[in-house]
GROMACS .gro file of C-alpha atoms in nm:
model
   97
    1UNK     CA    1  -2.072  -1.359  -0.308
    2UNK     CA    2  -2.010  -1.280   0.061
    3UNK     CA    3  -2.019  -1.562   0.309
    4UNK     CA    4  -2.306  -1.568   0.550
    5UNK     CA    5  -2.222  -1.628   0.910
    6UNK     CA    6  -2.395  -1.905   1.097
    7UNK     CA    7  -2.627  -1.805   1.378
    8UNK     CA    8  -2.488  -1.927   1.705
    9UNK     CA    9  -2.728  -1.973   1.996
   10UNK     CA   10  -2.682  -1.729   2.286
   11UNK     CA   11  -2.599  -2.013   2.524
   12UNK     CA   12  -2.318  -2.131   2.294
   13UNK     CA   13  -2.179  -1.776   2.287
   14UNK     CA   14  -2.200  -1.743   2.667
   15UNK     CA   15  -2.018  -2.073   2.717
   16UNK     CA   16  -1.746  -1.973   2.471
   17UNK     CA   17  -1.695  -1.642   2.651
   18UNK     CA   18  -1.680  -1.821   2.986
   19UNK     CA   19  -1.404  -2.042   2.846
   20UNK     CA   20  -1.217  -1.729   2.736
   21UNK     CA   21  -1.261  -1.579   3.083
   22UNK     CA   22  -1.127  -1.904   3.231
   23UNK     CA   23  -0.801  -1.857   3.042
   24UNK     CA   24  -0.844  -2.034   2.712
   25UNK     CA   25  -0.706  -1.839   2.416
   26UNK     CA   26  -0.915  -1.736   2.117
   27UNK     CA   27  -0.690  -1.951   1.898
   28UNK     CA   28  -0.750  -2.266   2.107
   29UNK     CA   29  -1.125  -2.211   2.114
   30UNK     CA   30  -1.137  -2.122   1.748
   31UNK     CA   31  -0.991  -2.459   1.659
   32UNK     CA   32  -1.200  -2.660   1.902
   33UNK     CA   33  -1.535  -2.483   1.845
   34UNK     CA   34  -1.502  -2.406   1.474
   35UNK     CA   35  -1.558  -2.033   1.529
   36UNK     CA   36  -1.319  -1.767   1.401
   37UNK     CA   37  -1.088  -1.600   1.649
   38UNK     CA   38  -1.231  -1.259   1.562
   39UNK     CA   39  -1.584  -1.381   1.630
   40UNK     CA   40  -1.473  -1.501   1.973
   41UNK     CA   41  -1.309  -1.165   2.043
   42UNK     CA   42  -1.626  -0.986   1.935
   43UNK     CA   43  -1.837  -1.202   2.167
   44UNK     CA   44  -1.600  -1.134   2.457
   45UNK     CA   45  -1.607  -0.759   2.387
   46UNK     CA   46  -1.988  -0.754   2.371
   47UNK     CA   47  -2.011  -0.952   2.694
   48UNK     CA   48  -1.778  -0.701   2.863
   49UNK     CA   49  -1.998  -0.416   2.741
   50UNK     CA   50  -2.311  -0.595   2.866
   51UNK     CA   51  -2.148  -0.642   3.208
   52UNK     CA   52  -2.053  -0.272   3.209
   53UNK     CA   53  -1.684  -0.365   3.223
   54UNK     CA   54  -1.636  -0.151   2.910
   55UNK     CA   55  -1.811   0.164   2.802
   56UNK     CA   56  -1.704   0.189   2.440
   57UNK     CA   57  -2.015   0.041   2.279
   58UNK     CA   58  -2.383  -0.038   2.309
   59UNK     CA   59  -2.511  -0.314   2.532
   60UNK     CA   60  -2.717  -0.587   2.372
   61UNK     CA   61  -3.034  -0.431   2.515
   62UNK     CA   62  -2.938  -0.086   2.388
   63UNK     CA   63  -2.862  -0.229   2.045
   64UNK     CA   64  -3.204  -0.401   2.034
   65UNK     CA   65  -3.375  -0.079   2.140
   66UNK     CA   66  -3.189   0.114   1.871
   67UNK     CA   67  -3.307  -0.130   1.603
   68UNK     CA   68  -3.664  -0.102   1.730
   69UNK     CA   69  -3.651   0.278   1.736
   70UNK     CA   70  -3.504   0.295   1.386
   71UNK     CA   71  -3.787   0.079   1.253
   72UNK     CA   72  -4.044   0.295   1.429
   73UNK     CA   73  -3.878   0.610   1.297
   74UNK     CA   74  -3.893   0.474   0.941
   75UNK     CA   75  -4.262   0.386   0.981
   76UNK     CA   76  -4.339   0.733   1.116
   77UNK     CA   77  -4.156   0.896   0.824
   78UNK     CA   78  -4.363   0.691   0.581
   79UNK     CA   79  -4.684   0.793   0.758
   80UNK     CA   80  -4.580   1.159   0.754
   81UNK     CA   81  -4.501   1.144   0.381
   82UNK     CA   82  -4.835   0.979   0.310
   83UNK     CA   83  -5.019   1.249   0.506
   84UNK     CA   84  -4.829   1.522   0.321
   85UNK     CA   85  -4.929   1.372  -0.014
   86UNK     CA   86  -5.292   1.335   0.099
   87UNK     CA   87  -5.303   1.694   0.223
   88UNK     CA   88  -5.160   1.819  -0.107
   89UNK     CA   89  -5.408   1.609  -0.301
   90UNK     CA   90  -5.708   1.734  -0.107
   91UNK     CA   91  -5.583   2.094  -0.125
   92UNK     CA   92  -5.575   2.074  -0.505
   93UNK     CA   93  -5.912   1.896  -0.514
   94UNK     CA   94  -6.084   2.162  -0.306
   95UNK     CA   95  -5.918   2.438  -0.508
   96UNK     CA   96  -6.062   2.314  -0.842
   97UNK     CA   97  -6.425   2.321  -0.732
   0.00000   0.00000   0.00000
């Protein structure tokens, strides 16, 4: 069974990234904060993207918008499929009378 990762509050993440920016190494912080080194690197990378210091990924806002749009797209597909089935049903109903 895969391990679930704990949810860290945004403020905790920001403070950890600030410590990295101040010169602390991921290894030092990993030991003191109880967060994996890779998680700290990921947080630093995402913060750099959010600050537009990097352009090789989505910002947090863009990522949230993408999730929202994907949900909306799924809902619209379901509505379209329902309308197709209803149209087919009514077409056969009117054809049998």
